PDB file of C-alpha atoms in Angstrom:
ATOM      1  CA  ASP A   1     267.103 -27.197 276.515  1.00 70.00           C
ATOM      2  CA  GLN A   2     265.984 -23.759 277.914  1.00 83.00           C
ATOM      3  CA  GLN A   3     263.152 -24.576 279.427  1.00 92.00           C
ATOM      4  CA  VAL A   4     262.195 -21.117 280.114  1.00 95.00           C
ATOM      5  CA  LYS A   5     263.334 -18.199 277.896  1.00 95.00           C
ATOM      6  CA  GLN A   6     263.499 -14.618 278.463  1.00 96.00           C
ATOM      7  CA  ASN A   7     263.758 -13.426 275.117  1.00 92.00           C
ATOM      8  CA  SER A   8     264.688 -10.000 275.902  1.00 95.00           C
ATOM      9  CA  PRO A   9     267.963  -9.266 277.550  1.00 94.00           C
ATOM     10  CA  SER A  10     266.723  -5.722 278.607  1.00 96.00           C
ATOM     11  CA  LEU A  11     264.765  -2.708 278.685  1.00 97.00           C
ATOM     12  CA  SER A  12     264.645   0.708 279.208  1.00 97.00           C
ATOM     13  CA  VAL A  13     261.818   2.168 280.350  1.00 98.00           C
ATOM     14  CA  GLN A  14     260.639   6.246 281.366  1.00 97.00           C
ATOM     15  CA  GLU A  15     260.007   6.265 285.253  1.00 97.00           C
ATOM     16  CA  GLY A  16     256.376   6.685 285.726  1.00 97.00           C
ATOM     17  CA  ARG A  17     255.440   4.099 282.661  1.00 98.00           C
ATOM     18  CA  ILE A  18     254.821   0.568 282.795  1.00 98.00           C
ATOM     19  CA  SER A  19     257.466  -2.199 282.531  1.00 98.00           C
ATOM     20  CA  ILE A  20     256.436  -5.235 280.759  1.00 98.00           C
ATOM     21  CA  LEU A  21     258.775  -8.135 281.379  1.00 98.00           C
ATOM     22  CA  ASN A  22     258.060 -11.642 279.310  1.00 98.00           C
ATOM     23  CA  CYS A  23     258.621 -15.079 279.848  1.00 98.00           C
ATOM     24  CA  ASP A  24     257.758 -18.197 277.819  1.00 97.00           C
ATOM     25  CA  TYR A  25     258.197 -21.953 278.956  1.00 97.00           C
ATOM     26  CA  THR A  26     258.051 -25.141 277.134  1.00 96.00           C
ATOM     27  CA  ASN A  27     257.206 -27.706 279.312  1.00 92.00           C
ATOM     28  CA  SER A  28     253.679 -28.197 280.302  1.00 92.00           C
ATOM     29  CA  MET A  29     254.391 -30.001 283.403  1.00 91.00           C
ATOM     30  CA  PHE A  30     255.517 -26.002 285.167  1.00 92.00           C
ATOM     31  CA  ASP A  31     252.960 -24.874 286.972  1.00 89.00           C
ATOM     32  CA  TYR A  32     253.852 -22.560 289.354  1.00 91.00           C
ATOM     33  CA  PHE A  33     255.543 -19.502 288.305  1.00 94.00           C
ATOM     34  CA  LEU A  34     257.555 -17.014 290.307  1.00 94.00           C
ATOM     35  CA  TRP A  35     259.812 -13.924 289.531  1.00 96.00           C
ATOM     36  CA  TYR A  36     263.100 -12.972 291.178  1.00 96.00           C
ATOM     37  CA  LYS A  37     264.971  -9.296 291.291  1.00 97.00           C
ATOM     38  CA  LYS A  38     268.522  -9.638 291.133  1.00 95.00           C
ATOM     39  CA  TYR A  39     270.539  -6.585 292.298  1.00 95.00           C
ATOM     40  CA  PRO A  40     274.525  -6.498 291.437  1.00 90.00           C
ATOM     41  CA  ALA A  41     276.611  -7.976 293.963  1.00 88.00           C
ATOM     42  CA  GLU A  42     273.661  -9.065 295.641  1.00 92.00           C
ATOM     43  CA  GLY A  43     271.670 -12.348 295.477  1.00 94.00           C
ATOM     44  CA  PRO A  44     268.293 -12.770 293.539  1.00 95.00           C
ATOM     45  CA  THR A  45     265.199 -11.806 296.079  1.00 94.00           C
ATOM     46  CA  PHE A  46     261.456 -12.938 295.545  1.00 93.00           C
ATOM     47  CA  LEU A  47     258.988 -10.834 293.806  1.00 95.00           C
ATOM     48  CA  ILE A  48     255.669 -12.164 293.029  1.00 95.00           C
ATOM     49  CA  SER A  49     254.087 -15.751 292.340  1.00 93.00           C
ATOM     50  CA  ILE A  50     251.085 -16.840 290.288  1.00 94.00           C
ATOM     51  CA  SER A  51     249.987 -20.722 290.327  1.00 92.00           C
ATOM     52  CA  SER A  52     248.887 -22.821 286.884  1.00 92.00           C
ATOM     53  CA  ILE A  53     245.290 -22.233 288.001  1.00 93.00           C
ATOM     54  CA  LYS A  54     245.356 -18.678 288.031  1.00 94.00           C
ATOM     55  CA  ASP A  55     245.608 -15.849 285.043  1.00 95.00           C
ATOM     56  CA  LYS A  56     246.614 -13.084 287.397  1.00 97.00           C
ATOM     57  CA  ASN A  57     248.186 -12.173 290.589  1.00 96.00           C
ATOM     58  CA  GLU A  58     248.632  -8.626 291.806  1.00 97.00           C
ATOM     59  CA  ASP A  59     250.798  -7.251 294.552  1.00 95.00           C
ATOM     60  CA  GLY A  60     250.841  -3.461 295.098  1.00 97.00           C
ATOM     61  CA  ARG A  61     252.581  -2.427 291.682  1.00 98.00           C
ATOM     62  CA  PHE A  62     253.163  -5.049 290.414  1.00 98.00           C
ATOM     63  CA  THR A  63     251.360  -8.112 288.363  1.00 98.00           C
ATOM     64  CA  VAL A  64     251.916 -11.203 286.834  1.00 98.00           C
ATOM     65  CA  PHE A  65     249.654 -12.580 283.786  1.00 98.00           C
ATOM     66  CA  LEU A  66     249.768 -16.292 282.593  1.00 97.00           C
ATOM     67  CA  ASN A  67     248.657 -17.319 279.579  1.00 97.00           C
ATOM     68  CA  LYS A  68     248.813 -20.772 280.115  1.00 95.00           C
ATOM     69  CA  SER A  69     247.657 -21.739 275.950  1.00 95.00           C
ATOM     70  CA  ALA A  70     250.647 -19.513 275.230  1.00 97.00           C
ATOM     71  CA  LYS A  71     252.917 -21.032 277.593  1.00 97.00           C
ATOM     72  CA  HIS A  72     253.780 -17.336 278.594  1.00 97.00           C
ATOM     73  CA  LEU A  73     253.913 -15.032 281.202  1.00 97.00           C
ATOM     74  CA  SER A  74     254.609 -11.168 282.018  1.00 98.00           C
ATOM     75  CA  LEU A  75     255.467  -8.871 284.678  1.00 98.00           C
ATOM     76  CA  HIS A  76     253.744  -5.248 284.703  1.00 98.00           C
ATOM     77  CA  ILE A  77     255.575  -3.312 286.544  1.00 98.00           C
ATOM     78  CA  VAL A  78     252.950  -0.159 287.376  1.00 97.00           C
ATOM     79  CA  PRO A  79     253.969   2.535 287.769  1.00 98.00           C
ATOM     80  CA  SER A  80     257.798   2.307 287.370  1.00 98.00           C
ATOM     81  CA  GLN A  81     260.418   3.845 289.719  1.00 97.00           C
ATOM     82  CA  PRO A  82     264.306   3.953 289.396  1.00 96.00           C
ATOM     83  CA  GLY A  83     264.839   1.646 292.259  1.00 96.00           C
ATOM     84  CA  ASP A  84     263.349  -1.070 290.033  1.00 97.00           C
ATOM     85  CA  SER A  85     265.921  -1.033 287.912  1.00 97.00           C
ATOM     86  CA  ALA A  86     267.688  -4.776 288.347  1.00 97.00           C
ATOM     87  CA  VAL A  87     267.724  -7.920 286.804  1.00 96.00           C
ATOM     88  CA  TYR A  88     264.730 -10.030 286.696  1.00 98.00           C
ATOM     89  CA  PHE A  89     264.251 -13.637 286.225  1.00 97.00           C
ATOM     90  CA  CYS A  90     261.030 -15.890 285.711  1.00 96.00           C
ATOM     91  CA  ALA A  91     261.107 -19.042 287.337  1.00 94.00           C
ATOM     92  CA  ALA A  92     259.103 -22.104 287.262  1.00 93.00           C
ATOM     93  CA  SER A  93     258.259 -25.842 289.439  1.00 89.00           C
ATOM     94  CA  ALA A  94     256.678 -28.800 287.719  1.00 85.00           C
ATOM     95  CA  TYR A  95     254.025 -30.608 289.986  1.00 73.00           C
ATOM     96  CA  GLY A  96     256.050 -33.126 292.098  1.00 69.00           C
ATOM     97  CA  THR A  97     259.087 -31.522 291.816  1.00 67.00           C
ATOM     98  CA  ALA A  98     258.511 -28.327 294.076  1.00 61.00           C
ATOM     99  CA  SER A  99     261.813 -27.320 295.274  1.00 72.00           C
ATOM    100  CA  LYS A 100     263.774 -27.535 291.771  1.00 84.00           C
ATOM    101  CA  LEU A 101     263.421 -24.082 289.988  1.00 90.00           C
ATOM    102  CA  THR A 102     264.153 -23.054 286.363  1.00 92.00           C
ATOM    103  CA  PHE A 103     265.199 -20.086 286.004  1.00 94.00           C
ATOM    104  CA  GLY A 104     265.098 -17.791 282.536  1.00 95.00           C
ATOM    105  CA  THR A 105     268.317 -16.020 281.209  1.00 94.00           C
ATOM    106  CA  GLY A 106     266.856 -13.125 282.864  1.00 95.00           C
ATOM    107  CA  THR A 107     266.556  -9.264 281.483  1.00 97.00           C
ATOM    108  CA  ARG A 108     267.866  -6.204 282.689  1.00 97.00           C
ATOM    109  CA  LEU A 109     265.224  -2.879 283.273  1.00 98.00           C
ATOM    110  CA  GLN A 110     266.698   0.113 283.248  1.00 98.00           C
ATOM    111  CA  VAL A 111     264.382   2.710 284.597  1.00 97.00           C
ATOM    112  CA  THR A 112     265.161   6.104 283.405  1.00 96.00           C
ATOM    113  CA  LEU A 113     264.348   9.637 284.923  1.00 90.00           C
TER     114      LEU A 113
ATOM    115  CA  ASP B   1     271.366  -8.613 304.228  1.00 82.00           C
ATOM    116  CA  SER B   2     268.862 -11.793 303.068  1.00 84.00           C
ATOM    117  CA  GLY B   3     270.051 -13.748 306.451  1.00 92.00           C
ATOM    118  CA  VAL B   4     271.448 -16.427 304.414  1.00 96.00           C
ATOM    119  CA  THR B   5     275.363 -16.095 304.892  1.00 97.00           C
ATOM    120  CA  GLN B   6     277.479 -17.446 302.193  1.00 98.00           C
ATOM    121  CA  THR B   7     281.072 -17.581 301.926  1.00 97.00           C
ATOM    122  CA  PRO B   8     283.803 -16.915 300.772  1.00 97.00           C
ATOM    123  CA  LYS B   9     282.255 -13.807 298.355  1.00 96.00           C
ATOM    124  CA  HIS B  10     285.516 -14.185 295.840  1.00 97.00           C
ATOM    125  CA  LEU B  11     287.499 -17.475 295.210  1.00 97.00           C
ATOM    126  CA  ILE B  12     289.695 -17.434 292.816  1.00 97.00           C
ATOM    127  CA  THR B  13     291.697 -21.015 291.988  1.00 97.00           C
ATOM    128  CA  ALA B  14     294.025 -23.044 289.435  1.00 97.00           C
ATOM    129  CA  THR B  15     292.604 -25.774 287.546  1.00 97.00           C
ATOM    130  CA  GLY B  16     292.434 -28.901 288.796  1.00 97.00           C
ATOM    131  CA  GLN B  17     292.226 -27.744 292.171  1.00 98.00           C
ATOM    132  CA  ARG B  18     289.426 -28.253 294.966  1.00 98.00           C
ATOM    133  CA  VAL B  19     287.367 -25.907 296.648  1.00 98.00           C
ATOM    134  CA  THR B  20     284.564 -25.544 298.954  1.00 98.00           C
ATOM    135  CA  LEU B  21     281.558 -23.143 299.372  1.00 98.00           C
ATOM    136  CA  ARG B  22     280.180 -22.763 302.773  1.00 98.00           C
ATOM    137  CA  CYS B  23     276.575 -21.105 303.742  1.00 98.00           C
ATOM    138  CA  SER B  24     274.292 -20.869 306.201  1.00 98.00           C
ATOM    139  CA  PRO B  25     270.968 -20.842 306.006  1.00 96.00           C
ATOM    140  CA  ARG B  26     268.380 -18.501 307.803  1.00 95.00           C
ATOM    141  CA  SER B  27     267.606 -18.823 311.176  1.00 93.00           C
ATOM    142  CA  GLY B  28     265.082 -21.705 311.250  1.00 91.00           C
ATOM    143  CA  ASP B  29     265.143 -22.984 307.475  1.00 93.00           C
ATOM    144  CA  LEU B  30     266.066 -26.188 307.221  1.00 92.00           C
ATOM    145  CA  SER B  31     265.599 -26.289 303.393  1.00 92.00           C
ATOM    146  CA  VAL B  32     268.985 -26.030 301.432  1.00 95.00           C
ATOM    147  CA  TYR B  33     269.424 -25.342 297.729  1.00 95.00           C
ATOM    148  CA  TRP B  34     272.749 -25.356 295.713  1.00 97.00           C
ATOM    149  CA  TYR B  35     272.344 -23.110 292.759  1.00 96.00           C
ATOM    150  CA  GLN B  36     275.054 -22.403 289.721  1.00 96.00           C
ATOM    151  CA  GLN B  37     274.830 -18.959 287.178  1.00 94.00           C
ATOM    152  CA  SER B  38     277.511 -19.348 284.812  1.00 91.00           C
ATOM    153  CA  LEU B  39     278.060 -16.418 282.235  1.00 84.00           C
ATOM    154  CA  ASP B  40     274.659 -15.286 280.797  1.00 76.00           C
ATOM    155  CA  GLN B  41     272.921 -18.348 281.959  1.00 83.00           C
ATOM    156  CA  GLY B  42     269.950 -18.570 284.070  1.00 86.00           C
ATOM    157  CA  LEU B  43     270.921 -20.153 287.326  1.00 92.00           C
ATOM    158  CA  GLN B  44     270.534 -24.339 287.425  1.00 94.00           C
ATOM    159  CA  PHE B  45     269.871 -26.181 290.383  1.00 93.00           C
ATOM    160  CA  LEU B  46     272.141 -28.468 291.733  1.00 95.00           C
ATOM    161  CA  ILE B  47     270.656 -30.041 294.580  1.00 95.00           C
ATOM    162  CA  GLN B  48     268.800 -29.679 297.780  1.00 93.00           C
ATOM    163  CA  TYR B  49     269.282 -30.580 301.469  1.00 94.00           C
ATOM    164  CA  TYR B  50     266.572 -30.897 303.974  1.00 92.00           C
ATOM    165  CA  ASN B  51     267.783 -31.184 307.722  1.00 93.00           C
ATOM    166  CA  GLY B  52     270.440 -32.903 306.438  1.00 95.00           C
ATOM    167  CA  GLU B  53     269.415 -35.111 304.352  1.00 94.00           C
ATOM    168  CA  GLU B  54     269.798 -35.015 300.450  1.00 94.00           C
ATOM    169  CA  ARG B  55     266.157 -34.670 298.503  1.00 90.00           C
ATOM    170  CA  ALA B  56     266.852 -33.813 295.280  1.00 90.00           C
ATOM    171  CA  LYS B  57     269.235 -33.380 292.268  1.00 91.00           C
ATOM    172  CA  GLY B  58     269.910 -31.540 289.623  1.00 91.00           C
ATOM    173  CA  ASN B  59     272.817 -31.390 287.053  1.00 85.00           C
ATOM    174  CA  ILE B  60     274.982 -31.584 289.431  1.00 93.00           C
ATOM    175  CA  LEU B  61     278.378 -32.788 288.114  1.00 95.00           C
ATOM    176  CA  GLU B  62     280.094 -36.171 289.586  1.00 95.00           C
ATOM    177  CA  ARG B  63     282.790 -33.490 290.636  1.00 97.00           C
ATOM    178  CA  PHE B  64     280.305 -31.865 292.668  1.00 97.00           C
ATOM    179  CA  SER B  65     279.512 -32.708 296.320  1.00 97.00           C
ATOM    180  CA  ALA B  66     277.459 -30.975 298.696  1.00 97.00           C
ATOM    181  CA  GLN B  67     276.318 -32.061 302.236  1.00 97.00           C
ATOM    182  CA  GLN B  68     274.443 -30.270 305.067  1.00 97.00           C
ATOM    183  CA  PHE B  69     275.717 -30.519 308.750  1.00 97.00           C
ATOM    184  CA  PRO B  70     273.933 -31.249 311.775  1.00 96.00           C
ATOM    185  CA  ASP B  71     273.815 -27.049 312.712  1.00 95.00           C
ATOM    186  CA  LEU B  72     272.367 -26.623 309.140  1.00 96.00           C
ATOM    187  CA  HIS B  73     275.202 -25.242 307.440  1.00 97.00           C
ATOM    188  CA  SER B  74     275.977 -27.083 304.004  1.00 98.00           C
ATOM    189  CA  GLU B  75     279.603 -26.892 302.448  1.00 98.00           C
ATOM    190  CA  LEU B  76     279.446 -27.612 298.732  1.00 98.00           C
ATOM    191  CA  ASN B  77     282.770 -29.363 297.529  1.00 98.00           C
ATOM    192  CA  LEU B  78     284.127 -28.810 294.005  1.00 98.00           C
ATOM    193  CA  SER B  79     287.090 -31.066 292.874  1.00 97.00           C
ATOM    194  CA  SER B  80     289.021 -31.191 289.702  1.00 97.00           C
ATOM    195  CA  LEU B  81     288.213 -27.819 288.668  1.00 97.00           C
ATOM    196  CA  GLU B  82     287.953 -26.839 285.120  1.00 97.00           C
ATOM    197  CA  LEU B  83     287.610 -23.200 283.138  1.00 96.00           C
ATOM    198  CA  GLY B  84     283.919 -23.954 282.763  1.00 94.00           C
ATOM    199  CA  ASP B  85     283.068 -24.102 286.703  1.00 96.00           C
ATOM    200  CA  SER B  86     283.766 -20.655 286.974  1.00 97.00           C
ATOM    201  CA  ALA B  87     280.413 -18.861 287.802  1.00 96.00           C
ATOM    202  CA  LEU B  88     278.310 -17.419 290.770  1.00 96.00           C
ATOM    203  CA  TYR B  89     277.409 -20.214 293.243  1.00 98.00           C
ATOM    204  CA  PHE B  90     274.117 -19.112 294.821  1.00 97.00           C
ATOM    205  CA  CYS B  91     272.788 -20.877 298.075  1.00 97.00           C
ATOM    206  CA  ALA B  92     269.173 -20.925 299.256  1.00 95.00           C
ATOM    207  CA  SER B  93     266.970 -21.601 302.275  1.00 94.00           C
ATOM    208  CA  SER B  94     263.655 -22.133 303.096  1.00 89.00           C
ATOM    209  CA  PRO B  95     261.810 -22.756 306.357  1.00 85.00           C
ATOM    210  CA  PRO B  96     259.872 -26.209 307.140  1.00 81.00           C
ATOM    211  CA  GLY B  97     256.753 -26.450 304.969  1.00 74.00           C
ATOM    212  CA  GLN B  98     256.687 -23.443 303.611  1.00 70.00           C
ATOM    213  CA  ARG B  99     254.856 -23.138 299.831  1.00 68.00           C
ATOM    214  CA  LEU B 100     256.622 -22.714 296.880  1.00 67.00           C
ATOM    215  CA  ASN B 101     254.959 -19.466 296.343  1.00 66.00           C
ATOM    216  CA  TYR B 102     256.881 -17.545 299.508  1.00 72.00           C
ATOM    217  CA  GLY B 103     259.864 -17.883 297.387  1.00 80.00           C
ATOM    218  CA  TYR B 104     263.479 -18.774 299.161  1.00 88.00           C
ATOM    219  CA  THR B 105     265.541 -16.918 300.214  1.00 92.00           C
ATOM    220  CA  PHE B 106     268.716 -16.410 298.287  1.00 95.00           C
ATOM    221  CA  GLY B 107     272.247 -15.768 299.799  1.00 97.00           C
ATOM    222  CA  SER B 108     274.357 -13.603 297.882  1.00 96.00           C
ATOM    223  CA  GLY B 109     277.188 -15.998 295.831  1.00 97.00           C
ATOM    224  CA  THR B 110     280.264 -16.902 295.887  1.00 98.00           C
ATOM    225  CA  ARG B 111     282.528 -15.448 292.805  1.00 97.00           C
ATOM    226  CA  LEU B 112     284.153 -18.377 291.321  1.00 97.00           C
ATOM    227  CA  THR B 113     286.898 -18.132 289.225  1.00 97.00           C
ATOM    228  CA  VAL B 114     289.726 -20.941 288.047  1.00 97.00           C
ATOM    229  CA  VAL B 115     292.055 -19.727 285.522  1.00 97.00           C
TER     230      VAL B 115
END
């Protein structure tokens, strides 16, 4: 039962363009969402988060959008840089279970020159 | 370097054996979390400890156990290993009172291969 889904295993974007990574969830009890970035041979690194009471959160080049009615969130990276090439994981937490994150399977982003 | 140290980085062992994975959290962090990432899967939550006590449990097999010691390092024990236990095992830590919006800090993982 995959409660957090990232349906695109990979994405290729040119440097300077926008990268949009998508994530869908099925559990309506999820109230906190996070994005992690992972480079090879390293652990996931926290990138940005959003609470279910908001529909947008921005941090520099990274913006996360949340559409609760569609149970969908997306991560926008503008402009994309070669150093952004990594695997991006979407994760969610349900109310009252803040210690447990449910992760998607990840999207591999490649930013080309 | 995230500050969360996991050892060993790689481990190859035979089916039926027992292994211990070790995690040292960042200085000042009281919570330790263990996650398993099998091939092409997302990270699966196993268990959380807070200041030596079990705080939350996920889909952790009965063959697996964990503990957190007084110096706050944690060990994940995997026994009667099966081929399907081959995975990346990540440890993460967080400080007391930290809100989830800051995320956890993950270590670089232990890659376990069961042959």
